[in-house]
CSV table of C-alpha atoms and ligand atoms in Angstrom, one decimal:
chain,number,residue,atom,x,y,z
A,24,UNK,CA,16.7,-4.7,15.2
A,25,UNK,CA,20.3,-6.0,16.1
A,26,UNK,CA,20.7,-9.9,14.9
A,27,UNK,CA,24.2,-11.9,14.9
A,28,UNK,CA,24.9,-13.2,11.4
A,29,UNK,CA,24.2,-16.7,11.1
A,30,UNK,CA,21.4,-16.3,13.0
A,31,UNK,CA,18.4,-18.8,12.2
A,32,UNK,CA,15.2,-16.2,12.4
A,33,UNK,CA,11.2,-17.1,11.2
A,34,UNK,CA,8.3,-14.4,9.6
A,35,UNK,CA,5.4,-15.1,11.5
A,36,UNK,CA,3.0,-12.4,9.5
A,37,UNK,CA,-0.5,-12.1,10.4
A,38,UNK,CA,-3.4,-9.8,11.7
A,39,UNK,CA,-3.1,-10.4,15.2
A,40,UNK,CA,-6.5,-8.6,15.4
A,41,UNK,CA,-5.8,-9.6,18.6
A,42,UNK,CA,-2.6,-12.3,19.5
A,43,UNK,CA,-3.8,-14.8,21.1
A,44,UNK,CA,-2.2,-17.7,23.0
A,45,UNK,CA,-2.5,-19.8,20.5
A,46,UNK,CA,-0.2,-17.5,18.3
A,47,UNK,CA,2.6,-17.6,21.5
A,48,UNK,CA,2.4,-21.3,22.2
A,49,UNK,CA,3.0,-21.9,18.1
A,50,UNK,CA,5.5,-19.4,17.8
A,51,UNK,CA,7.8,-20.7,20.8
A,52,UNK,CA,7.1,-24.2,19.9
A,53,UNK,CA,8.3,-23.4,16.6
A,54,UNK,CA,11.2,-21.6,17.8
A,55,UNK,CA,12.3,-24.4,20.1
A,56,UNK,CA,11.4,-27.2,17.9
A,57,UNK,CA,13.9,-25.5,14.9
A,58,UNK,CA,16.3,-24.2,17.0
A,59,UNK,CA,15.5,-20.5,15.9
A,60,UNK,CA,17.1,-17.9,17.8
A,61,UNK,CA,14.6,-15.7,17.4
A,62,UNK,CA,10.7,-15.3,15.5
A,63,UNK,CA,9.6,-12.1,13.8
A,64,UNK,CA,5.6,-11.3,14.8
A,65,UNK,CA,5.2,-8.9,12.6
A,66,UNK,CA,1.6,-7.4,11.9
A,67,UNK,CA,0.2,-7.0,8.3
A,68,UNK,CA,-0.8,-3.7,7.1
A,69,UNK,CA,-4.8,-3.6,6.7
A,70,UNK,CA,-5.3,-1.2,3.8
A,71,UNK,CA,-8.2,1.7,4.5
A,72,UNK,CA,-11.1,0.2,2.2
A,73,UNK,CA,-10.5,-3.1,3.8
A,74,UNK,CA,-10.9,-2.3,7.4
A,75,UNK,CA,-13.9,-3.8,8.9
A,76,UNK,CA,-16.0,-2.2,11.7
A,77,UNK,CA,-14.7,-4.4,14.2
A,78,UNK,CA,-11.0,-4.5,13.8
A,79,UNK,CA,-8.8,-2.8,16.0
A,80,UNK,CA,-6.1,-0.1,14.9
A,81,UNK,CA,-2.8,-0.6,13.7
A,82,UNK,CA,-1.6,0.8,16.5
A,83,UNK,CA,-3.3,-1.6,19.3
A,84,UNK,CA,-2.4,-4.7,16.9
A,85,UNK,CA,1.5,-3.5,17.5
A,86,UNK,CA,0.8,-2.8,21.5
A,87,UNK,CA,-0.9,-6.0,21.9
A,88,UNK,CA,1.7,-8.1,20.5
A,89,UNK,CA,4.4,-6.3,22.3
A,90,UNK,CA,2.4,-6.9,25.2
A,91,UNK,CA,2.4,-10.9,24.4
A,92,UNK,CA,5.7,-11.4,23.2
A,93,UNK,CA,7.4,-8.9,26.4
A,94,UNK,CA,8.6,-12.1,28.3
A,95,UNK,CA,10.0,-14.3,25.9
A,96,UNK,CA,13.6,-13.5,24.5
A,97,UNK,CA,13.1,-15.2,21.5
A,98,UNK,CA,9.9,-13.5,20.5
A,99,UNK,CA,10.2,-10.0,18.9
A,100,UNK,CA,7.2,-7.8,17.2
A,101,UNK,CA,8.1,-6.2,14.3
A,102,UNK,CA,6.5,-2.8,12.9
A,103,UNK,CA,8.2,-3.5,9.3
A,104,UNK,CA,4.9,-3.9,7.5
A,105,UNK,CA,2.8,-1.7,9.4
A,106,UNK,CA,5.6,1.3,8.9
A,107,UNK,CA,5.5,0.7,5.7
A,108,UNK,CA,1.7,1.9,5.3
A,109,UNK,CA,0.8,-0.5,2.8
A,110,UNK,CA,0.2,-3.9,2.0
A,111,UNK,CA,3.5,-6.1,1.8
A,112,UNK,CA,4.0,-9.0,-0.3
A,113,UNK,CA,5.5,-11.8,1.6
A,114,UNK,CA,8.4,-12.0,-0.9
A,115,UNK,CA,9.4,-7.8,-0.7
A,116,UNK,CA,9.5,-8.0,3.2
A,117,UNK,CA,11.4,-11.2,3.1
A,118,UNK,CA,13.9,-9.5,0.8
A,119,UNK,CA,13.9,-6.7,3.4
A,120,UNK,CA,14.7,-9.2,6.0
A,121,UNK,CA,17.2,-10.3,3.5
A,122,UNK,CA,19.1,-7.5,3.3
A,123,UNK,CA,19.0,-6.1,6.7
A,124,UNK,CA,20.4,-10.3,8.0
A,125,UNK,CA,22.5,-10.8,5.0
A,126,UNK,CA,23.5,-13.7,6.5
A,127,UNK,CA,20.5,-15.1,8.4
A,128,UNK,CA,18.6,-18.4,7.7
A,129,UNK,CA,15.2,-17.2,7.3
A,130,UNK,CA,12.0,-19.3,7.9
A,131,UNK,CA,8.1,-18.2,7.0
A,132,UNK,CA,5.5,-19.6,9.3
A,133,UNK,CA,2.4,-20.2,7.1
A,134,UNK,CA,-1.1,-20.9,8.2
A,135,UNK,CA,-2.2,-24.1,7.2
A,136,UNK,CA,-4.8,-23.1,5.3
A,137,UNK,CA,-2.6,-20.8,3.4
A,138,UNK,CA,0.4,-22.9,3.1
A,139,UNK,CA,-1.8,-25.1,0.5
A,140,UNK,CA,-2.0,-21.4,-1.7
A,141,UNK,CA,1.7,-21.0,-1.8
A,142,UNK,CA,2.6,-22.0,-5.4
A,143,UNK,CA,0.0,-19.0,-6.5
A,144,UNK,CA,1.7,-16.4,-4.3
A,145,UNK,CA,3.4,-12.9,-6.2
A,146,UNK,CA,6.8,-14.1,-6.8
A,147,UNK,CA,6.7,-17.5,-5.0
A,148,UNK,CA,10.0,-19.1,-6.6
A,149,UNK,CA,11.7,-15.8,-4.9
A,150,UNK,CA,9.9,-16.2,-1.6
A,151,UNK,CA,10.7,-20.1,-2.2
A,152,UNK,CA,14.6,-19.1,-2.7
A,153,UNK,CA,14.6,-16.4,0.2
A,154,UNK,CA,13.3,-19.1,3.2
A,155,UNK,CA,12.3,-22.1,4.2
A,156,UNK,CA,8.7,-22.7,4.4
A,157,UNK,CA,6.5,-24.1,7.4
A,158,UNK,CA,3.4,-25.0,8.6
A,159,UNK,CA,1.4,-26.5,11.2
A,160,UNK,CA,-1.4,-28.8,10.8
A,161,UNK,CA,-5.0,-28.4,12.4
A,162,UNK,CA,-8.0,-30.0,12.6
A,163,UNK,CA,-9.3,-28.8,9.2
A,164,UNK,CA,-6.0,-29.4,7.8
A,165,UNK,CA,-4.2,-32.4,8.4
A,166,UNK,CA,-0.6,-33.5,8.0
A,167,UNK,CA,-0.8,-35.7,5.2
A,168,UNK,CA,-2.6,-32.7,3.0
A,169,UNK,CA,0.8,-30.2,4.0
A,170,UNK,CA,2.9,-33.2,3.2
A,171,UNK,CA,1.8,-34.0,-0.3
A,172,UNK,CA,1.1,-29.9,-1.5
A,173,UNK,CA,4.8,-29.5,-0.2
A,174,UNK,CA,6.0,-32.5,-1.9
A,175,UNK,CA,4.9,-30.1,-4.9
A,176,UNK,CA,6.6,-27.1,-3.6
A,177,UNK,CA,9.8,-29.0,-2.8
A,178,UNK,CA,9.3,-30.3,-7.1
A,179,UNK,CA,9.7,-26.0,-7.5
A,180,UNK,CA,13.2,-26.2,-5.7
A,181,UNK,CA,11.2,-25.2,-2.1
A,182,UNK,CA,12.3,-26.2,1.0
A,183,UNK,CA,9.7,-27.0,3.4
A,184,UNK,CA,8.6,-28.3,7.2
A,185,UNK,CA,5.7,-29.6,8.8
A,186,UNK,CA,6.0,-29.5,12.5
A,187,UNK,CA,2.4,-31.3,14.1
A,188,UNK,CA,2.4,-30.2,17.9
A,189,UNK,CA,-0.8,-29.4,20.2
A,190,UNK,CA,-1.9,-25.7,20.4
A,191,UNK,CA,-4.6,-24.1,22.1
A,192,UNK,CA,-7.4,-23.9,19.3
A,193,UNK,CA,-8.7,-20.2,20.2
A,194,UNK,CA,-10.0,-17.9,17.6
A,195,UNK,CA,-9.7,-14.1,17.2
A,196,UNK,CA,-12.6,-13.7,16.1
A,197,UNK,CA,-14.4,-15.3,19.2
A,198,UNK,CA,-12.0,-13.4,21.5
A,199,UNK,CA,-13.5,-9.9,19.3
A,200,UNK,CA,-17.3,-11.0,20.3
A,201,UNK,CA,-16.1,-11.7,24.2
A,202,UNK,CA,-13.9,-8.8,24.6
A,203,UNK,CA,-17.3,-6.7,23.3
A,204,UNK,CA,-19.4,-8.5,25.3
A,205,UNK,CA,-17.2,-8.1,28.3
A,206,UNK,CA,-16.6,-11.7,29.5
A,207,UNK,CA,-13.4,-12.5,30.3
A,208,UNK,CA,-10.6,-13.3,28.2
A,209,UNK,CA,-8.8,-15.5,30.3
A,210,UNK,CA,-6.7,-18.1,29.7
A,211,UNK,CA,-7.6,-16.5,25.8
A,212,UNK,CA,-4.8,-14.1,26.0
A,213,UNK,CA,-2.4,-12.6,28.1
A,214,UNK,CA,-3.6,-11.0,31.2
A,215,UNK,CA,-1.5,-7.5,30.2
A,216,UNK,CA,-3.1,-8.0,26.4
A,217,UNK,CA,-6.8,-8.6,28.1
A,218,UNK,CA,-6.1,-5.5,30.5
A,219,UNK,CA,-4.5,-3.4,27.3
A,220,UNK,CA,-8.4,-4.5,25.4
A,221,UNK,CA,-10.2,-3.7,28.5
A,222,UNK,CA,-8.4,-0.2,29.3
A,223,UNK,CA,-8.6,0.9,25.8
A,224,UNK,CA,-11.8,-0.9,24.6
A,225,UNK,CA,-10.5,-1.9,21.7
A,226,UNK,CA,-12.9,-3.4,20.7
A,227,UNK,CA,-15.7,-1.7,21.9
A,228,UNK,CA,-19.3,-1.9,20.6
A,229,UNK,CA,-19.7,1.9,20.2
A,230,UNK,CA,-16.1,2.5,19.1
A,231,UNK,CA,-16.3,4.7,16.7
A,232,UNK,CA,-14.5,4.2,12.8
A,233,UNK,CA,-12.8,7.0,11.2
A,234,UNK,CA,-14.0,7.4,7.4
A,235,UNK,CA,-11.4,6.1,4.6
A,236,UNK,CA,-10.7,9.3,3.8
A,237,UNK,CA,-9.2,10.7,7.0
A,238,UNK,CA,-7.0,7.5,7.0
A,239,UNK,CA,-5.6,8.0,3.3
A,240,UNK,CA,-4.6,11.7,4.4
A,241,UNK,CA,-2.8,9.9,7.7
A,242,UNK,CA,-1.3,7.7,4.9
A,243,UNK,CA,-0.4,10.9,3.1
A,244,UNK,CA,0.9,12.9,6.3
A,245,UNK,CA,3.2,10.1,6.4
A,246,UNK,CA,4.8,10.1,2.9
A,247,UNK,CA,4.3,13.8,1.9
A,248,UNK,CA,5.6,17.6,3.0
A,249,UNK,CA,3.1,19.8,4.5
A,250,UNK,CA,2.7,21.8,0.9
A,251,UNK,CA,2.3,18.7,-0.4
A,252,UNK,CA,0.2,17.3,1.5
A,253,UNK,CA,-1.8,20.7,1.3
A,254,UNK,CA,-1.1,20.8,-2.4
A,255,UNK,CA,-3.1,17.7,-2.5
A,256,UNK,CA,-5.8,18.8,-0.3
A,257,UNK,CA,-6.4,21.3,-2.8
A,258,UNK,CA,-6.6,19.1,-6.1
A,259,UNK,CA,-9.0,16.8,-4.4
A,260,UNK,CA,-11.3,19.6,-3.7
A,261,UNK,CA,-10.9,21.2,-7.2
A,262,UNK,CA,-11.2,17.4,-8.8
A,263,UNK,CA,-14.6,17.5,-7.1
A,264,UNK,CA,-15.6,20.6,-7.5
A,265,UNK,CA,-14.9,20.1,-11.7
A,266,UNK,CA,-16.6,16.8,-11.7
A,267,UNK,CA,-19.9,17.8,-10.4
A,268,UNK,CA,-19.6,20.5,-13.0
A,269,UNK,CA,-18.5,18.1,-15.8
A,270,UNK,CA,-20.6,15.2,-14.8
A,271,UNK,CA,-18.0,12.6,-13.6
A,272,UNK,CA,-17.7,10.9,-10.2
A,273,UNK,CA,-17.4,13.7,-8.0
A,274,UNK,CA,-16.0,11.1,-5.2
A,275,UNK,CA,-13.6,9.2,-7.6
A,276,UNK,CA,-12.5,12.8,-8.2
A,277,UNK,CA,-12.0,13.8,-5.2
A,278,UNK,CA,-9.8,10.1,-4.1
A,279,UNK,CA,-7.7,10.3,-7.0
A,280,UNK,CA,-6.8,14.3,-6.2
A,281,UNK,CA,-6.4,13.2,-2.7
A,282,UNK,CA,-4.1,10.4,-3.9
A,283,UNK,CA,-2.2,11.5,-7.4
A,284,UNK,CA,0.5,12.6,-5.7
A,285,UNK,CA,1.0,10.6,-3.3
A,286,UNK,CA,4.8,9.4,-4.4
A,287,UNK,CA,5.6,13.0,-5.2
A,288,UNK,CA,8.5,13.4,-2.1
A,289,UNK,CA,9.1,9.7,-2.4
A,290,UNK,CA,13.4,9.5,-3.1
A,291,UNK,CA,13.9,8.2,-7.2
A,292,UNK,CA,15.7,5.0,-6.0
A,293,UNK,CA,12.7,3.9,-3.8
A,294,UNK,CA,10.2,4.8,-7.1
A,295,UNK,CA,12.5,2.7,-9.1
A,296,UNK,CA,12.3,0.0,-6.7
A,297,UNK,CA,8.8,0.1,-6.8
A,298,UNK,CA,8.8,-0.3,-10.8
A,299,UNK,CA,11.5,-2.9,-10.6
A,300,UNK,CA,9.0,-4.9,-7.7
A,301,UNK,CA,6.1,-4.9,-10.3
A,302,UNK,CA,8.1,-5.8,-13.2
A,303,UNK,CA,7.2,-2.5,-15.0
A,304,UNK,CA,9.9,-1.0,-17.7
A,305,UNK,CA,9.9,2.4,-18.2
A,306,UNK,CA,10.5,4.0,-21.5
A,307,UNK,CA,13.2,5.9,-23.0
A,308,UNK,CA,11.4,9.4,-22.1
A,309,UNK,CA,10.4,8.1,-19.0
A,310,UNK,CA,13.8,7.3,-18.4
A,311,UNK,CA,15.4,10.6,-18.7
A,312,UNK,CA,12.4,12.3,-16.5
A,313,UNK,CA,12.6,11.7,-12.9
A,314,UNK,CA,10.0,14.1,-12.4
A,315,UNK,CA,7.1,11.9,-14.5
A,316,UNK,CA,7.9,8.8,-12.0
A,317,UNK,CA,5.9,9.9,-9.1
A,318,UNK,CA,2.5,9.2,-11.5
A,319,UNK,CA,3.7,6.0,-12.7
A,320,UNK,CA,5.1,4.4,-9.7
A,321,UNK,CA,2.0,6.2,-7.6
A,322,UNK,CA,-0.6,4.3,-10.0
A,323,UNK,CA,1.0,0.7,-9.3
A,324,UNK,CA,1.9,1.7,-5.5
A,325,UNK,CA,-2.0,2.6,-5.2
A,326,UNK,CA,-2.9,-0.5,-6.7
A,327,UNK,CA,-0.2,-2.9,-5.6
A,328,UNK,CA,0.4,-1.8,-1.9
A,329,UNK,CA,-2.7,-0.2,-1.3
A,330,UNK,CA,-5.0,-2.2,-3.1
A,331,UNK,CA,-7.0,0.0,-4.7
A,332,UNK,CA,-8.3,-1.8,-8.0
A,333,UNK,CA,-10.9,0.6,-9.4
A,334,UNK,CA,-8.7,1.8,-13.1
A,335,UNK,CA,-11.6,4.9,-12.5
A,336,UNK,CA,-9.2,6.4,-10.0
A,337,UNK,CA,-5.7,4.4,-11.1
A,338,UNK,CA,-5.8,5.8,-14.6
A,339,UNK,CA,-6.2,9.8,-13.8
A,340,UNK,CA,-3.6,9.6,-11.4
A,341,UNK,CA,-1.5,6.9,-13.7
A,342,UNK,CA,-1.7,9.5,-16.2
A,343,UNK,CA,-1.9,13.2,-14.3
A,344,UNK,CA,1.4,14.4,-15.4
A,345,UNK,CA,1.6,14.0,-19.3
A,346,UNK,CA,-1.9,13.1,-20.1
A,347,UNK,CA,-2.6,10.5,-23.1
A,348,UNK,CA,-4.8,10.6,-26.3
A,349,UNK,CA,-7.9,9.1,-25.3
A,350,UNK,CA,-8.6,10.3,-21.7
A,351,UNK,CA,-11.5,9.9,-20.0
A,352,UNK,CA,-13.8,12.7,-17.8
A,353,UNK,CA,-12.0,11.7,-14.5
A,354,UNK,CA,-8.4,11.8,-16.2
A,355,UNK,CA,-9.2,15.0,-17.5
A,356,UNK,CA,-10.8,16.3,-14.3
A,357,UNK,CA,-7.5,15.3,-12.6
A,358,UNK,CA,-5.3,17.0,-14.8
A,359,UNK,CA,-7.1,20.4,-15.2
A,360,UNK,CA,-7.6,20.3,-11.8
A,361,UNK,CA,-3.7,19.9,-10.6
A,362,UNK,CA,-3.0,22.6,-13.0
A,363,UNK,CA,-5.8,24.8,-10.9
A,364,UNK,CA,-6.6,23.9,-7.4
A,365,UNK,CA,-6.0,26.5,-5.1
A,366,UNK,CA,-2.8,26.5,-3.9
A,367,UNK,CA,-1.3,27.0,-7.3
A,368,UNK,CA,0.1,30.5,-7.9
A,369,UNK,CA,2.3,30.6,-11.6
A,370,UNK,CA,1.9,33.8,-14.0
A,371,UNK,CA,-1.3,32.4,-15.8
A,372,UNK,CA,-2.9,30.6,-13.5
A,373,UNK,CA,-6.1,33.0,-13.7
A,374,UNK,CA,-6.5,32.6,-17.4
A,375,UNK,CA,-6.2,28.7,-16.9
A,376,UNK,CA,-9.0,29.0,-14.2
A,377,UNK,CA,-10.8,30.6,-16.4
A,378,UNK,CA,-10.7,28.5,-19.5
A,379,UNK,CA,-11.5,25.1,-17.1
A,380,UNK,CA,-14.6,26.6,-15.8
A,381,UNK,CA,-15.9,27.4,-19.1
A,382,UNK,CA,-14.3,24.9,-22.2
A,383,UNK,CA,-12.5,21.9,-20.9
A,384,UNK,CA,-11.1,21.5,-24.7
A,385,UNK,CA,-9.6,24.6,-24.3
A,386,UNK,CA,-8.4,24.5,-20.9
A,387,UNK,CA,-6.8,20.8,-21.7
A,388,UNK,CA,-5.0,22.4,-25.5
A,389,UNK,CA,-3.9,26.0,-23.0
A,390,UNK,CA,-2.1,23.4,-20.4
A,391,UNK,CA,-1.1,21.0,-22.6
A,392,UNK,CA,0.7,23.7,-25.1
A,393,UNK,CA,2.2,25.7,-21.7
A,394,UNK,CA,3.7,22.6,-20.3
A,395,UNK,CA,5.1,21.4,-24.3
A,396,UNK,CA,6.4,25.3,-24.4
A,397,UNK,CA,7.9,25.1,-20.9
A,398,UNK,CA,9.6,22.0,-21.1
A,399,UNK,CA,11.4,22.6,-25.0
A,400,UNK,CA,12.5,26.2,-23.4
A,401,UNK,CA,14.0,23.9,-20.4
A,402,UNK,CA,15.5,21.4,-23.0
A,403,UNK,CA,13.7,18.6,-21.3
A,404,UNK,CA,12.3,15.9,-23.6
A,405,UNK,CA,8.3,15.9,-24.3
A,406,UNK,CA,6.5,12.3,-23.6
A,407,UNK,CA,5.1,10.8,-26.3
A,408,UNK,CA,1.7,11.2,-24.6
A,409,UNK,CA,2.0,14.4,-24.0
A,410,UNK,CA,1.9,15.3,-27.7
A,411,UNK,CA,-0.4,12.7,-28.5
A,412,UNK,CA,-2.6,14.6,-26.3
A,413,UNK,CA,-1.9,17.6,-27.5
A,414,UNK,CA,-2.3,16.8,-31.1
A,415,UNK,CA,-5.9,15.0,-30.3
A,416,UNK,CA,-7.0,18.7,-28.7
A,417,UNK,CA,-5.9,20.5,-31.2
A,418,UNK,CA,-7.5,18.0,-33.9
A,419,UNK,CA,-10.9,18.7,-32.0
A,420,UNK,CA,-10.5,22.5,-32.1
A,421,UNK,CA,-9.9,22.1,-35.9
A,422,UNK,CA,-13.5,19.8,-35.9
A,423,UNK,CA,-15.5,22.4,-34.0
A,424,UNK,CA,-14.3,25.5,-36.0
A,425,UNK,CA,-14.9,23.6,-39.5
B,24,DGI,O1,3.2,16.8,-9.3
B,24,DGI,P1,2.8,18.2,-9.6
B,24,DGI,O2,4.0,19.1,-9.3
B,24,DGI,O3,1.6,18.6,-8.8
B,24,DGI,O4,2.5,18.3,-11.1
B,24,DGI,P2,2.8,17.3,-12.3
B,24,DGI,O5,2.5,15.9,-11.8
B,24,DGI,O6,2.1,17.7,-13.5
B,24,DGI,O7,4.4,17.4,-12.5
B,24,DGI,C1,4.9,18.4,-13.2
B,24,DGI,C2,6.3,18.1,-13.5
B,24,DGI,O8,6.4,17.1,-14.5
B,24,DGI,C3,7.0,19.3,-14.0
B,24,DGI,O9,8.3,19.4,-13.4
B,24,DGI,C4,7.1,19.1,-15.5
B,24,DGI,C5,7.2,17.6,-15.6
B,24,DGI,N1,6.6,17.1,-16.8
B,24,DGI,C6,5.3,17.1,-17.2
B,24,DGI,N2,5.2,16.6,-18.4
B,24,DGI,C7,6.4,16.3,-18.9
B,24,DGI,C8,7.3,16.5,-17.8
B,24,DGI,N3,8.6,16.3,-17.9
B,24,DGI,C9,9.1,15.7,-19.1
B,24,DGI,N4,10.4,15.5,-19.2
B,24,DGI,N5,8.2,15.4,-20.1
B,24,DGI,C10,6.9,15.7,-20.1
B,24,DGI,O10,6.2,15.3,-21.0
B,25,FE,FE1,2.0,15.2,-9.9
B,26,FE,FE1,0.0,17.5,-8.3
């Protein structure tokens, strides 16, 4: 992206599942109306749970609009969010734009609808300080309702505009059940964006949906080395394989193996940035271990910017590296099972096999004692949860022997 400095430029973030003309007509209105030089369509990330049957790939969503937005100079698509592979908060791609137009005015188109949600947006006295917020009315929504919520806004130190203007009132949604009924989409969208839907069927009845799964290793192809991407192949099949024997989800097993990982080749200062984004502190241990990020920051990645809520599969991975007093069959799946899926090959990985197959207890006090060994020979410092861990184990093998 190449932008003078000075340069007056507006977020216009949304699905675009597909643009439509009603997205160009807004965007250029907008763009004339407040003299921007130039307006950002930039498609939102749609994590892998949350794709419905019906919605077209990342990859059309970016085609289309580049399609739509080819003739006009002041329209530009933007794969920021989409690269990213994972949900973005307004306020951290604003910052982005931020920092890459240091000296830009920036502007955030919001949907009507949405704009009266601001005030309960992550972060909104950032996103409030970063640009200048604006919104259209429509018939649902009308300009006196914008006017008094952003009379509120502008109370938080916001600075807002409501533009009202005519726009073609054409839904996406209706364009999806044309498109797959094969009417024609003119006058809908832009002839090279209907002939882009027809050539690739985008949104073909019979189109057929990859499982979540194949997209989260895409996701992981993405972020990870190929021996750690294999590496994580392998825990997810061990994570299953030990929770059908232990009698714990064998599928949360098997999504949080895929998954625990999944910072692992991520660069410290991004992980840092990702516990500075979420407000989480680490602690002094934590602090002195690079290598005991990558669980952390994977845990609130997974549930921030992927949006995975379910603490079933958060916790193990939250927690694969040290372990914690108190873990549950899933955390302690994960962690036996990163210490023996197949691609692991160190001295005693045979006797650790062994022991996980036939006394979890064991297995957990035998890893647990091998990584407290290794790490005091390296002169690395133990987390506190680690010896908790530990301690509780041992405590158990005391119990069961009298
Ligand atoms: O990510 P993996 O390599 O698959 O395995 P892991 O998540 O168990 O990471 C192991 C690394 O973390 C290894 O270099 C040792 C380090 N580690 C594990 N527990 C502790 C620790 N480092 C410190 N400083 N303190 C710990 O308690
Ligand atoms: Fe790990
Ligand atoms: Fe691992």
């Amino acid at each position: 992206m190449s932008a003078k400095q000075g340069q007056r430029i507006a977020l216009f973030g949304g699905t675009f599942d597909p643009i439509h003309n009603g997205h160009i007509v807004l965007a250029r209105e907008l763009a004339a109306r407040l003299a921007l030089d130039r307006v950002l369509i930039m498609p939102t990330f749609v994590p892998p749970h949350k794709i419905k049957t019906e919605m077209a790939s990342a990859v059309d969503r970016l085609e289309m609009c580049r399609f739509a937005c080819a003739p006009y100079p002041e329209l530009m698509v933007s794969d920021l969010e989409i690269n990213r592979r994972g949900a973005s908060f307004t306020v951290l791609t604003l910052e982005q734009l931020h920092r890459s137009y240091p000296d830009a005015e920036l502007f955030l188109f919001v949907g009507a609808d949405m704009f009266l949600t601001l005030a309960s947006w992550y972060r909104f006295a950032d996103i409030a300080k970063l640009a200048t917020l604006c919104a259209v009315p429509r018939d649902d929504v009308s300009a006196a309702d914008l006017r008094a919520y952003a009379a509120t806004l502008e109370a938080q130190g916001a600075r807002c505009v409501i533009e009202s203007m005519e726009t073609p009132r054409i839904s996406s949604t209706e364009i999806r059940a044309k498109a797959r009924a094969g009417e024609s989409l003119d006058g809908l969208v832009p002839a090279e964006v209907a002939a882009y839907i027809a050539a690739h069927q985008v949104y073909a009845e019979r189109r057929e949906y990859r499982d979540i799964e194949e997209q989260y290793c895409d996701i992981l192809r993405g972020r990870l080395t190929p021996k750690r991407y294999r590496h994580s192949l392998a825990v997810a099949e061990q994570a299953e394989h030990l929770a059908r024997k232990y009698g714990v989800d064998p599928q949360k097993a098997r999504t949080a193996g895929l998954l625990h990982d999944i910072l692992k080749d991520t660069d410290g200062d991004s992980q840092l940035q990702i516990f500075k984004d979420f407000g989480i502190l680490l602690d002094a241990v934590e602090q002195q271990a690079p290598k005991l990020w990558h669980a952390h920051a994977g845990a609130v990645f997974l549930e921030h910017i992927l949006g995975i809520t379910d603490p079933d599969i958060l916790l193990p991975i939250r927690y694969h590296t040290t372990g914690r007093a108190g873990m549950s069959g899933l955390e302690v799946v994960l962690y036996l099972a990163d210490f023996t899926s197949a691609d692991r090959d160190y001295p005693d990985v045979d006797v650790m096999r062994e022991l996980t197959e036939r006394n979890v207890d064991e297995a957990m006090r035998y890893a647990l004692k091998y990584t407290i060994d290794d790490l005091n020979e390296r002169g690395m410092p133990v987390h506190p949860d680690t010896l908790a861990c530990y301690k509780e184990y041992c405590e158990r093998d005391g119990g069961a022997h009298g």
